[in-house]
XYZ file of C-alpha atoms in Angstrom:
763
model
C -21.863 34.886 18.059
C -22.842 35.423 14.436
C -26.032 37.224 15.444
C -24.025 39.565 17.668
C -21.626 40.369 14.808
C -24.502 41.242 12.496
C -26.196 43.379 15.147
C -22.952 45.155 15.952
C -22.484 46.017 12.283
C -26.034 47.318 11.863
C -26.191 49.252 15.124
C -22.786 50.805 14.729
C -23.423 51.686 11.095
C -26.656 53.544 11.838
C -25.264 55.244 14.951
C -22.353 56.680 12.969
C -24.601 57.926 10.179
C -27.112 59.485 12.546
C -24.337 61.429 14.222
C -23.212 62.792 10.838
C -26.568 63.979 9.595
C -28.297 67.312 9.991
C -32.013 67.697 10.617
C -33.905 68.223 7.708
C -54.516 39.176 -6.782
C -56.270 38.291 -9.700
C -57.329 34.667 -9.486
C -57.019 32.341 -12.487
C -60.297 32.547 -14.339
C -62.348 29.502 -15.316
C -65.252 30.469 -17.546
C -68.320 28.296 -17.966
C -69.985 28.802 -21.292
C -73.627 29.918 -21.354
C -76.114 27.306 -22.328
C -73.793 24.488 -21.313
C -75.222 21.014 -21.015
C -75.942 20.098 -17.385
C -74.040 16.782 -17.576
C -70.806 18.460 -18.675
C -68.614 19.245 -15.680
C -66.158 22.120 -15.384
C -62.590 21.663 -14.135
C -60.243 23.833 -12.110
C -57.195 25.354 -13.779
C -54.706 23.045 -12.053
C -56.189 20.008 -13.816
C -54.783 20.338 -17.333
C -53.674 17.121 -19.004
C -55.105 14.207 -17.026
C -54.827 10.547 -17.932
C -56.700 8.447 -15.378
C -59.024 5.469 -15.479
C -62.000 7.818 -15.019
C -60.936 10.796 -17.096
C -58.707 11.679 -20.027
C -58.509 15.447 -20.341
C -56.673 17.491 -22.962
C -56.200 21.185 -23.596
C -57.032 22.879 -26.888
C -56.574 26.344 -28.362
C -59.002 27.722 -30.954
C -58.088 30.659 -33.199
C -59.515 32.526 -36.155
C -57.820 32.574 -39.552
C -55.755 35.598 -38.527
C -54.609 33.942 -35.287
C -56.927 35.673 -32.802
C -58.036 33.466 -29.885
C -61.678 32.347 -29.691
C -62.905 32.166 -26.098
C -66.712 31.782 -26.181
C -67.310 28.297 -27.580
C -69.437 25.642 -25.863
C -68.988 21.901 -25.395
C -71.378 21.142 -28.266
C -69.099 23.114 -30.613
C -66.421 20.409 -30.293
C -65.909 16.793 -31.273
C -63.231 14.680 -29.597
C -61.902 11.419 -31.017
C -59.540 8.784 -29.616
C -58.015 6.484 -32.223
C -60.702 7.634 -34.653
C -63.629 6.872 -32.326
C -65.934 9.675 -31.265
C -65.977 10.215 -27.487
C -68.663 11.726 -25.261
C -67.425 14.989 -23.766
C -67.995 14.859 -20.009
C -65.802 17.749 -18.837
C -65.494 21.167 -20.437
C -64.297 24.662 -19.484
C -62.330 27.628 -20.766
C -59.345 28.860 -18.739
C -58.006 32.398 -19.152
C -54.312 33.030 -18.509
C -54.724 36.798 -18.658
C -55.584 38.713 -15.463
C -58.652 40.905 -15.669
C -56.470 43.989 -15.119
C -53.623 42.965 -17.431
C -51.472 45.879 -18.505
C -47.880 46.550 -19.301
C -45.861 47.276 -16.180
C -44.720 50.843 -15.753
C -41.823 49.904 -13.512
C -39.789 48.307 -16.255
C -36.080 47.867 -15.687
C -33.830 49.870 -17.958
C -32.294 47.974 -20.826
C -28.531 47.996 -21.285
C -28.951 50.478 -24.142
C -30.757 52.879 -21.827
C -27.954 52.615 -19.298
C -25.365 53.347 -21.963
C -27.211 56.516 -22.910
C -26.886 57.721 -19.316
C -30.554 57.307 -18.459
C -30.914 56.522 -14.760
C -32.995 53.327 -14.561
C -36.117 53.241 -12.440
C -36.288 50.497 -9.824
C -38.070 47.372 -10.947
C -40.229 45.473 -8.478
C -41.484 41.999 -9.240
C -44.933 40.535 -8.698
C -44.768 37.741 -6.117
C -46.074 34.677 -7.962
C -48.820 32.619 -6.378
C -49.810 29.171 -7.664
C -53.409 30.018 -8.611
C -52.879 33.434 -10.179
C -53.776 33.891 -13.843
C -50.486 33.962 -15.711
C -48.495 32.808 -18.705
C -45.705 30.414 -17.656
C -43.025 30.294 -20.341
C -39.580 28.682 -20.590
C -37.537 30.418 -23.276
C -34.945 27.745 -24.083
C -31.928 28.997 -26.012
C -30.315 25.988 -27.662
C -26.885 27.611 -27.784
C -25.522 24.190 -28.759
C -27.534 24.565 -31.967
C -27.568 28.330 -32.651
C -24.978 29.815 -35.016
C -22.891 32.914 -34.388
C -24.973 34.794 -36.954
C -28.311 33.754 -35.445
C -27.312 34.462 -31.837
C -26.811 38.166 -32.534
C -30.294 38.468 -34.040
C -31.831 36.372 -31.245
C -30.397 38.636 -28.536
C -31.916 41.695 -30.203
C -35.330 40.073 -30.599
C -35.262 38.720 -27.032
C -34.472 42.182 -25.672
C -37.315 43.648 -27.708
C -39.676 41.028 -26.258
C -38.643 41.828 -22.681
C -39.003 45.575 -23.307
C -42.349 45.552 -25.084
C -44.393 42.394 -24.519
C -43.640 40.961 -21.089
C -46.521 41.370 -18.621
C -46.034 41.782 -14.841
C -47.667 38.414 -14.052
C -45.748 36.446 -16.684
C -43.622 33.747 -15.060
C -40.664 33.412 -17.430
C -37.315 31.619 -17.527
C -34.444 32.092 -19.989
C -32.445 28.847 -20.030
C -29.471 27.867 -22.190
C -28.789 24.240 -23.139
C -25.007 24.635 -22.966
C -23.094 24.243 -19.680
C -24.734 23.872 -16.283
C -28.496 24.153 -16.494
C -31.067 25.048 -13.851
C -34.768 24.497 -14.378
C -37.342 25.616 -11.815
C -35.075 28.197 -10.144
C -34.929 30.149 -13.399
C -38.645 31.010 -13.462
C -39.232 34.535 -12.263
C -41.366 37.643 -12.581
C -38.301 39.811 -11.872
C -37.027 41.554 -14.986
C -33.564 41.990 -13.486
C -32.964 38.250 -13.668
C -34.246 38.080 -17.227
C -32.054 40.961 -18.410
C -29.101 39.361 -16.640
C -29.780 36.088 -18.462
C -30.018 38.037 -21.705
C -26.562 39.541 -21.144
C -25.127 36.028 -20.730
C -26.529 34.822 -24.066
C -23.429 34.226 -26.191
C -22.507 32.052 -29.129
C -21.237 28.647 -28.063
C -18.190 27.830 -30.230
C -18.592 24.132 -29.318
C -22.091 24.058 -30.785
C -23.104 22.219 -33.922
C -24.355 25.214 -35.962
C -21.067 26.958 -36.800
C -20.860 30.612 -37.814
C -23.911 30.824 -40.022
C -26.284 28.968 -42.330
C -24.336 29.479 -45.550
C -20.957 30.210 -43.995
C -17.941 28.154 -44.973
C -16.486 28.730 -41.496
C -17.168 26.167 -38.788
C -17.064 26.316 -35.010
C -14.630 24.425 -32.805
C -14.701 20.655 -33.092
C -15.399 19.889 -29.416
C -16.926 16.516 -30.247
C -19.294 14.818 -32.706
C -22.255 16.979 -33.721
C -24.557 14.049 -32.958
C -23.315 14.084 -29.359
C -24.103 17.805 -29.080
C -27.600 17.057 -30.393
C -28.103 14.362 -27.770
C -26.980 16.805 -25.081
C -29.678 19.216 -26.293
C -32.290 16.438 -26.054
C -31.055 15.577 -22.546
C -31.335 19.236 -21.469
C -34.858 19.533 -22.865
C -35.956 16.486 -20.875
C -34.335 17.879 -17.726
C -36.185 21.197 -18.126
C -39.501 19.447 -18.801
C -39.066 17.293 -15.702
C -38.694 20.468 -13.660
C -41.653 22.190 -15.315
C -44.081 19.401 -14.449
C -43.976 20.633 -10.829
C -45.366 24.033 -11.862
C -49.158 24.419 -11.661
C -51.394 24.957 -14.664
C -50.615 24.940 -18.350
C -47.046 25.836 -19.265
C -45.160 26.443 -22.481
C -41.620 25.906 -23.704
C -40.259 27.941 -26.607
C -37.160 26.379 -28.202
C -34.881 28.665 -30.218
C -32.528 26.704 -32.457
C -30.924 26.537 -35.901
C -30.553 22.796 -35.797
C -32.903 20.170 -34.365
C -32.991 17.475 -37.079
C -34.148 13.871 -37.176
C -32.006 12.254 -39.909
C -28.512 12.211 -38.398
C -28.948 8.627 -37.230
C -30.903 5.610 -38.370
C -33.711 4.354 -36.168
C -32.381 2.486 -33.143
C -33.837 -0.526 -31.369
C -36.117 1.513 -29.105
C -39.331 2.456 -30.877
C -41.668 2.748 -27.886
C -40.599 5.651 -25.671
C -42.498 4.115 -22.777
C -39.276 2.204 -22.037
C -37.500 5.542 -21.789
C -40.249 6.830 -19.545
C -38.908 4.631 -16.765
C -35.994 7.061 -16.615
C -38.184 10.135 -16.979
C -40.786 8.939 -14.433
C -39.078 7.134 -11.537
C -42.508 6.124 -10.274
C -42.499 3.470 -13.016
C -39.376 1.790 -11.575
C -37.881 1.134 -8.134
C -35.189 3.763 -8.642
C -35.431 6.919 -6.504
C -35.293 10.478 -7.729
C -31.956 12.282 -7.582
C -33.287 15.562 -6.247
C -29.854 17.169 -6.131
C -29.773 16.771 -9.904
C -33.270 18.285 -10.026
C -31.779 21.588 -8.867
C -29.155 21.858 -11.593
C -27.851 19.632 -14.362
C -24.061 20.045 -14.085
C -23.504 19.786 -17.809
C -21.482 16.550 -17.754
C -24.181 14.034 -18.590
C -22.966 10.455 -18.722
C -23.263 8.289 -21.792
C -26.063 6.363 -20.085
C -28.020 9.564 -19.537
C -27.503 10.557 -23.182
C -28.828 7.105 -24.159
C -26.927 6.547 -27.410
C -28.746 3.265 -27.994
C -32.006 4.838 -29.120
C -32.826 6.713 -32.295
C -33.272 10.448 -32.484
C -36.934 9.913 -33.359
C -37.443 7.902 -30.160
C -35.621 10.641 -28.210
C -38.087 13.163 -29.604
C -40.949 10.843 -28.615
C -39.707 10.903 -25.017
C -39.632 14.706 -25.061
C -43.190 14.789 -26.411
C -44.491 12.396 -23.759
C -42.813 14.365 -20.967
C -44.400 17.561 -22.290
C -47.845 15.949 -22.482
C -47.660 14.507 -18.960
C -46.335 17.816 -17.607
C -49.028 19.968 -19.307
C -46.360 21.743 -21.369
C -47.016 23.061 -24.875
C -43.871 23.313 -27.013
C -43.324 26.064 -29.553
C -40.235 26.120 -31.749
C -38.458 28.962 -33.532
C -36.038 28.481 -36.416
C -33.496 31.168 -35.529
C -32.011 31.116 -39.021
C -34.921 33.331 -40.035
C -35.615 34.053 -43.683
C -32.615 32.794 -45.629
C -31.469 33.197 -49.213
C -30.809 29.719 -50.600
C -29.192 30.618 -53.919
C -25.502 30.849 -54.801
C -23.478 33.697 -53.321
C -20.015 35.155 -53.829
C -18.855 33.314 -50.715
C -19.510 29.897 -52.271
C -16.339 28.036 -53.126
C -16.546 26.083 -56.390
C -13.904 23.404 -56.692
C -12.219 23.146 -60.031
C -12.802 19.868 -61.872
C -9.828 17.610 -62.480
C -9.167 17.937 -66.256
C -7.893 14.380 -66.650
C -11.117 12.839 -65.303
C -14.522 12.641 -66.983
C -17.327 14.763 -65.521
C -19.454 12.980 -62.919
C -22.832 14.191 -61.554
C -21.729 12.947 -58.121
C -18.257 14.421 -57.832
C -18.797 17.395 -60.185
C -22.458 18.450 -59.707
C -21.863 21.945 -61.117
C -20.398 20.797 -64.458
C -22.141 19.500 -67.557
C -21.221 16.309 -69.386
C -18.652 18.187 -71.486
C -16.857 19.308 -68.334
C -17.930 22.956 -68.561
C -19.210 24.923 -65.566
C -23.006 25.231 -65.840
C -24.167 28.261 -63.827
C -27.837 27.310 -64.020
C -27.087 23.781 -62.868
C -24.861 25.136 -60.095
C -27.572 27.496 -58.860
C -30.220 24.779 -58.902
C -27.965 22.332 -57.052
C -26.956 24.823 -54.371
C -30.539 26.000 -53.897
C -31.788 22.426 -53.558
C -29.149 21.504 -50.996
C -29.795 24.582 -48.891
C -33.564 24.222 -49.049
C -33.186 20.631 -47.854
C -30.813 21.761 -45.076
C -33.366 24.328 -43.920
C -36.168 21.757 -43.828
C -34.099 19.084 -42.125
C -32.652 21.499 -39.582
C -36.129 22.202 -38.197
C -37.658 18.730 -38.693
C -37.235 17.649 -35.071
C -38.533 20.964 -33.755
C -41.613 20.665 -35.974
C -42.299 17.177 -34.598
C -42.279 18.099 -30.914
C -44.152 21.386 -31.386
C -46.996 20.006 -33.508
C -47.486 16.926 -31.329
C -47.743 18.911 -28.083
C -50.273 21.490 -29.311
C -47.845 24.245 -30.304
C -46.477 25.382 -33.650
C -43.247 26.194 -35.456
C -42.065 29.667 -36.440
C -39.790 29.694 -39.487
C -38.855 32.066 -42.331
C -39.432 34.917 -39.873
C -36.841 37.433 -38.748
C -38.852 38.635 -35.732
C -39.137 35.038 -34.427
C -42.897 35.310 -33.835
C -42.756 36.364 -30.172
C -46.082 38.187 -30.300
C -47.903 35.314 -31.990
C -46.532 32.791 -29.482
C -47.454 34.876 -26.438
C -50.934 35.702 -27.790
C -51.505 31.980 -28.285
C -51.166 31.494 -24.531
C -53.970 33.834 -23.471
C -56.255 30.927 -22.696
C -57.317 27.396 -23.560
C -60.201 24.931 -23.431
C -60.168 21.842 -21.207
C -62.035 18.943 -22.809
C -62.387 15.567 -21.124
C -63.994 12.169 -21.644
C -64.231 8.817 -19.848
C -61.762 6.321 -21.396
C -62.421 2.658 -22.039
C -60.474 -0.071 -20.237
C -58.316 -0.915 -23.282
C -56.930 2.638 -23.251
C -54.295 1.713 -20.647
C -52.431 -0.860 -22.729
C -49.159 1.126 -22.776
C -49.570 1.799 -26.487
C -49.837 5.178 -28.166
C -53.373 6.523 -28.607
C -54.147 9.274 -31.091
C -56.365 12.136 -29.952
C -58.057 14.562 -32.310
C -60.237 17.552 -31.497
C -62.515 19.071 -34.127
C -64.360 22.369 -33.920
C -67.702 22.641 -35.712
C -67.987 26.385 -36.535
C -66.448 27.196 -39.898
C -63.355 29.311 -40.290
C -61.759 28.300 -36.996
C -58.557 26.385 -36.288
C -58.087 24.113 -33.280
C -54.782 22.762 -31.955
C -54.255 20.135 -29.283
C -51.846 17.370 -28.384
C -51.741 14.485 -30.829
C -52.105 11.740 -28.253
C -50.656 9.926 -25.259
C -49.269 6.581 -24.156
C -51.650 4.317 -22.283
C -50.092 4.699 -18.835
C -52.290 6.338 -16.211
C -51.062 9.241 -14.116
C -50.990 7.153 -10.952
C -48.415 4.774 -12.429
C -46.353 7.648 -13.829
C -46.363 9.662 -10.595
C -42.935 10.048 -8.920
C -42.458 8.454 -5.479
C -43.340 10.391 -2.346
C -40.521 12.881 -1.737
C -38.336 12.570 1.327
C -37.563 15.483 3.661
C -34.347 16.474 1.805
C -36.289 16.321 -1.447
C -38.983 18.625 -0.066
C -36.330 21.122 1.044
C -34.715 21.117 -2.399
C -38.111 21.619 -3.972
C -38.795 24.575 -1.669
C -35.424 26.099 -2.593
C -35.901 25.909 -6.361
C -39.631 26.536 -6.800
C -40.727 30.059 -7.797
C -43.660 29.577 -5.402
C -42.947 29.874 -1.717
C -43.602 26.955 0.658
C -46.042 28.364 3.208
C -46.424 25.762 5.954
C -44.345 28.299 7.886
C -44.856 31.972 7.066
C -41.392 33.344 6.230
C -40.246 36.766 5.060
C -36.657 37.387 3.898
C -34.917 40.759 3.909
C -31.311 40.807 2.662
C -28.846 43.469 1.645
C -25.307 43.360 0.360
C -22.330 44.791 2.250
C -18.565 44.562 1.865
C -17.387 44.008 5.428
C -13.780 45.196 6.098
C -12.952 42.041 8.025
C -15.129 39.351 6.428
C -15.348 40.589 2.843
C -18.536 40.559 0.723
C -21.567 39.400 2.713
C -25.297 39.093 2.452
C -26.704 40.460 5.720
C -30.127 38.912 6.135
C -33.147 38.851 8.419
C -35.714 36.079 8.571
C -39.087 37.108 9.942
C -41.455 34.256 10.656
C -44.649 33.569 12.521
C -43.700 31.609 15.674
C -47.195 30.114 15.794
C -46.093 27.981 12.820
C -43.092 26.659 14.786
C -43.099 24.057 17.548
C -41.678 25.559 20.750
C -40.600 23.180 23.516
C -40.638 24.365 27.137
C -37.151 24.236 28.688
C -36.241 23.627 32.386
C -35.012 27.210 32.768
C -38.413 28.590 31.741
C -37.401 29.533 28.179
C -39.111 28.263 25.054
C -37.013 26.665 22.299
C -37.735 25.983 18.641
C -35.211 24.067 16.531
C -35.101 24.429 12.776
C -32.749 23.757 9.871
C -31.874 26.914 7.945
C -31.034 26.064 4.325
C -29.668 28.807 2.072
C -28.769 28.687 -1.599
C -27.565 31.253 -4.132
C -28.186 30.829 -7.858
C -26.162 32.591 -10.519
C -26.180 32.567 -14.310
C -28.412 29.913 -15.958
C -29.453 28.590 -12.543
C -25.921 27.560 -11.526
C -25.438 27.073 -7.774
C -22.798 29.550 -6.556
C -23.327 29.120 -2.809
C -25.122 26.795 -0.418
C -25.199 26.360 3.354
C -27.211 24.539 5.999
C -27.192 25.117 9.744
C -29.345 23.900 12.597
C -30.651 26.743 14.763
C -31.822 26.475 18.359
C -34.001 29.568 18.768
C -34.797 30.428 22.411
C -37.220 33.035 23.715
C -37.408 34.081 27.374
C -40.652 33.715 29.320
C -41.299 37.474 29.440
C -40.953 37.914 25.683
C -42.648 34.722 24.572
C -46.201 36.115 24.536
C -45.012 39.217 22.719
C -43.172 37.064 20.163
C -46.327 35.061 19.476
C -48.179 38.298 18.807
C -45.548 40.236 16.833
C -43.459 37.484 15.249
C -39.769 36.732 15.634
C -36.715 37.788 13.627
C -33.574 35.751 13.123
C -30.568 37.658 11.693
C -27.729 35.853 9.909
C -25.079 36.530 7.294
C -23.731 34.604 4.322
C -20.339 35.140 2.632
C -20.739 35.746 -1.089
C -17.993 35.635 -3.704
C -20.060 35.777 -6.898
C -20.961 39.123 -8.453
C -23.912 39.934 -10.692
C -27.671 39.535 -10.407
C -28.226 36.589 -8.086
C -31.164 34.728 -6.584
C -30.936 34.186 -2.824
C -33.330 31.590 -1.449
C -33.911 30.185 2.034
C -35.948 27.279 3.353
C -36.503 26.422 7.016
C -37.537 23.026 8.322
C -39.144 22.751 11.760
C -37.286 19.823 13.341
C -40.311 18.859 15.440
C -43.262 19.203 13.051
C -41.388 18.707 9.711
C -43.155 21.800 8.350
C -41.314 23.850 5.716
C -41.356 27.542 4.850
C -39.365 29.337 2.159
C -38.650 32.803 0.835
C -36.422 34.412 -1.780
C -34.970 37.678 -2.958
C -33.021 38.989 -5.944
C -29.689 40.516 -4.926
C -27.412 42.600 -7.129
C -23.791 42.173 -6.037
C -21.244 44.582 -7.567
C -17.957 43.360 -8.986
C -15.246 44.846 -6.789
C -12.464 43.486 -8.975
C -13.109 46.107 -11.665
C -12.654 48.945 -9.130
C -15.782 50.714 -10.339
C -18.110 52.828 -8.220
C -20.515 50.593 -6.261
C -23.167 50.775 -3.529
C -24.048 48.443 -0.702
C -27.615 47.625 0.227
C -29.742 50.125 2.156
C -30.649 49.884 5.860
C -33.868 51.769 6.686
C -34.863 52.887 10.196
C -37.113 55.406 11.879
C -35.075 58.329 13.237
C -37.170 58.233 16.411
C -35.675 54.806 17.120
C -32.155 56.128 16.601
C -32.735 59.066 18.941
C -34.184 56.828 21.653
C -31.259 54.416 21.567
C -28.411 54.823 24.070
C -25.097 54.416 22.119
C -23.262 53.355 25.302
C -25.456 50.269 25.610
C -25.140 48.904 22.090
C -25.436 45.213 23.006
C -28.190 45.474 25.618
C -31.207 43.267 25.053
C -33.798 46.011 25.220
C -36.958 46.996 23.440
C -34.990 49.672 21.602
C -32.536 47.092 20.275
C -35.468 44.905 19.269
C -36.760 47.780 17.156
C -33.284 48.253 15.664
C -33.595 44.734 14.266
C -37.307 44.793 13.475
C -37.326 47.980 11.391
C -34.753 46.968 8.727
C -36.148 43.441 8.689
C -39.811 44.311 8.093
C -39.437 47.821 6.619
C -42.824 48.904 7.934
C -43.156 52.521 9.051
C -45.986 54.739 10.246
C -47.295 57.815 8.492
C -45.297 60.915 9.405
C -42.107 58.989 10.269
C -38.681 60.255 9.212
C -36.646 57.479 7.621
C -32.893 57.196 7.977
C -31.485 55.364 4.948
C -27.924 54.134 5.573
C -25.616 52.743 2.882
C -21.957 52.442 1.856
C -20.195 53.781 -1.237
C -17.267 51.724 -2.508
C -14.420 52.508 -4.921
C -15.207 56.209 -5.302
C -12.576 57.827 -7.590
C -10.419 60.456 -5.879
C -10.287 63.943 -7.372
C -6.635 64.898 -7.788
C -7.252 68.545 -6.916
C -9.163 68.069 -3.648
C -7.898 64.584 -2.728
C -11.537 63.723 -2.046
C -14.272 61.976 -4.029
C -16.622 64.415 -5.769
C -19.926 62.631 -5.275
C -23.486 63.840 -5.816
C -26.443 61.956 -4.313
C -30.147 62.046 -5.042
C -33.200 60.374 -3.497
C -36.319 59.317 -5.411
C -39.589 57.835 -4.170
C -41.907 55.631 -6.252
C -45.343 54.131 -5.867
C -46.907 51.716 -8.368
C -43.863 52.188 -10.562
C -44.346 55.958 -10.871
C -42.113 58.628 -9.276
C -43.936 60.675 -6.623
C -40.909 62.532 -5.269
C -37.614 63.524 -6.926
C -35.095 64.925 -4.469
C -32.612 67.637 -5.341
C -29.132 66.300 -6.218
C -26.746 67.297 -3.400
C -22.951 67.000 -2.984
C -22.000 64.390 -0.400
C -20.220 65.810 2.669
C -16.950 63.909 3.237
C -16.371 65.228 6.766
C -15.511 62.510 9.277
C -14.934 59.756 6.714
C -12.127 57.431 7.796
C -11.907 55.243 4.694
C -12.505 56.933 1.339
C -12.787 53.572 -0.411
C -15.666 52.635 1.910
C -17.682 55.794 2.480
C -20.520 55.603 5.003
C -23.459 57.707 3.853
C -27.121 58.241 4.591
C -30.229 60.036 3.401
C -33.350 61.276 5.186
C -36.880 60.804 3.916
C -39.800 62.509 5.649
C -43.035 60.578 5.194
C -46.129 62.726 5.024
C -48.719 62.267 7.741
C -51.403 61.797 5.077
C -49.469 59.488 2.729
C -51.720 56.566 1.763
C -50.777 53.252 3.362
C -49.246 50.751 0.971
C -46.059 49.684 -0.777
C -43.391 52.204 -1.816
C -39.904 52.062 -3.311
C -37.096 54.459 -2.401
C -34.091 54.797 -4.703
C -30.684 56.300 -3.937
C -28.564 57.568 -6.826
C -24.850 58.349 -6.537
C -22.978 60.108 -9.351
C -19.334 60.954 -9.867
C -19.089 63.882 -12.251
C -15.511 63.278 -13.474
C -15.828 59.584 -14.186
C -16.344 57.961 -17.564
C -19.928 57.702 -18.763
C -20.357 54.018 -17.912
C -18.978 54.500 -14.393
C -20.499 57.782 -13.374
C -23.835 56.610 -11.935
C -24.792 53.801 -9.565
C -28.166 53.201 -7.919
C -29.663 51.092 -5.152
C -33.244 50.767 -3.928
C -35.437 49.034 -1.365
C -39.156 48.671 -0.950
C -41.024 49.457 2.261
C -44.562 49.709 3.582
C -46.388 52.663 5.145
C -48.891 51.858 7.885
C -51.351 54.102 9.699
């Protein structure tokens, strides 16, 4: 029934519009150094930090004095020590994270400032990430529980500048906040729309521990003890690191905070974080993994999860060990920037009680005669603030230095360029450990580089637990489905392609109309008594909103039957399953699907970024775009809209796959919502334009044309279309078509809306 409703919507929509119209991969690079010793083996990029009985392998970055990476060293240029003892290097290679054709993407999404200036943004298409591509994988963690009001404003500006100027197309990046509900893996993306959306949600958290500013006398809301907020930050960092360990290759976490200290609590009873590792690595204990919590941390961690019994230093040790085991390098940024530590006009100096003698403790700004001493006051204030600056970044310095990263402080640009340049590549250096290595004690590792003038950074060590013991238990089927839903890499046991577009249905409300195209050869079809062939699969859908929060989730079991006459054709051409999903959340959302073959237990997944307009604000909005070949529309008989014919099969296949032949004429159907009504004509005054892009560059700019309102039955839901004639000699490949709708009398921020889809031209 649901399939018929979707088909009726699509077929009727296109039929109406047609009647109204008039004719008219770079692989990750592993480089073997010349002249390498024959007994030194090279490793693949997926093997980063390894701690096994046969091999301990660490990653190291070598730079010049001015911070430039050094990429051409050999194994004999290094020395590696464990607990002060020189080790024989048995494995060595250099891994580049930069694709050979790295360049700044030309199809960059417009920033909010560009939109405010009235510049029509170009469509932004994302690179589909693949596990073995050369890339930088970076989690930008905004500790909004520890960033002041003053620092947050500067951080937003610097983050926007980074996204505009330094982000590369292959960079797999997540922007995650520690406050509220937190998602981990689902936040990683190459799609700039998601990153700009996350940027817009970066706001000061009044319940944080950093207040209004470094030297401000004003404080934030007292939502609880500051130590509790610090423990929540530590809990969030561990949660994110646990998610990142499932990503391939070497990863990095950049923590932005004003306040990550170590001295707010005395050392607790736990001094060996290996005990805490039983919580971080369920493979060390009989407890199972809570994979539902692996999707999103709901932000209400229990006291047991916050682990108040251990010291802050031990909590930092657990974060370090998780980062080491997960091949994550931590960088930290002191978002207070360069601060003035002297006295200011805002400082409040309490008057000394005249009937009491001066005391250095209670009256630090007064001399022994009870007079205000300006020099003593300045020195005291400067000393206190300098100490506060050092202590506020002490914890961040610990976890960054011990995991092979570094700390950025006294910098107002937050060192984005230096951090990203540091991730261009790394050396893998390994040795065979002795038996006493796996004694569950901490072992110090040091790497030295022999050429003068170079700096090497690596992780400071590891606990003597091998990877086999620390490995999580084998995931169950529900766990595998959750993993497929949250991972930025698609599960490919079943080849799946998702095509979704937004529509505001008059009867059902806001919906995501979707098509799943999959290769039936990956599914298990069972012959039925009536001669049909049936495949059964679970269709799991999930929608992620801000900060990885789950805003929608469904699961249904589908019995997919194909008749005997169409079975062979389906095996050759693939099959399409249409479905719809009600959606109540507006904004830039991630829509993900995972299907599980009930017979073979194989899993396939796919995802798409969907922009859903907010209809509550009554602003001009567009639905998604349905693309078809006009030849298909002409061949279809409108009186037989529900017939199971080849023509109807094409009506589904074309918008699902969006593959068209050279010389075809495309019909692009869409809806316009909430168009303002001109008081003089009692009609919306809309102008539409079509643009065509390839490789991020415009190749066709259509002439803006007034939209004909003839035949429209509902002016708040206007059905519109555009025609695009493909040239017979247009090169095959990927293209993007953009539709722009403008209302000339509206306010500047409401006057323009756009929508786009990508499609492929075939010969």
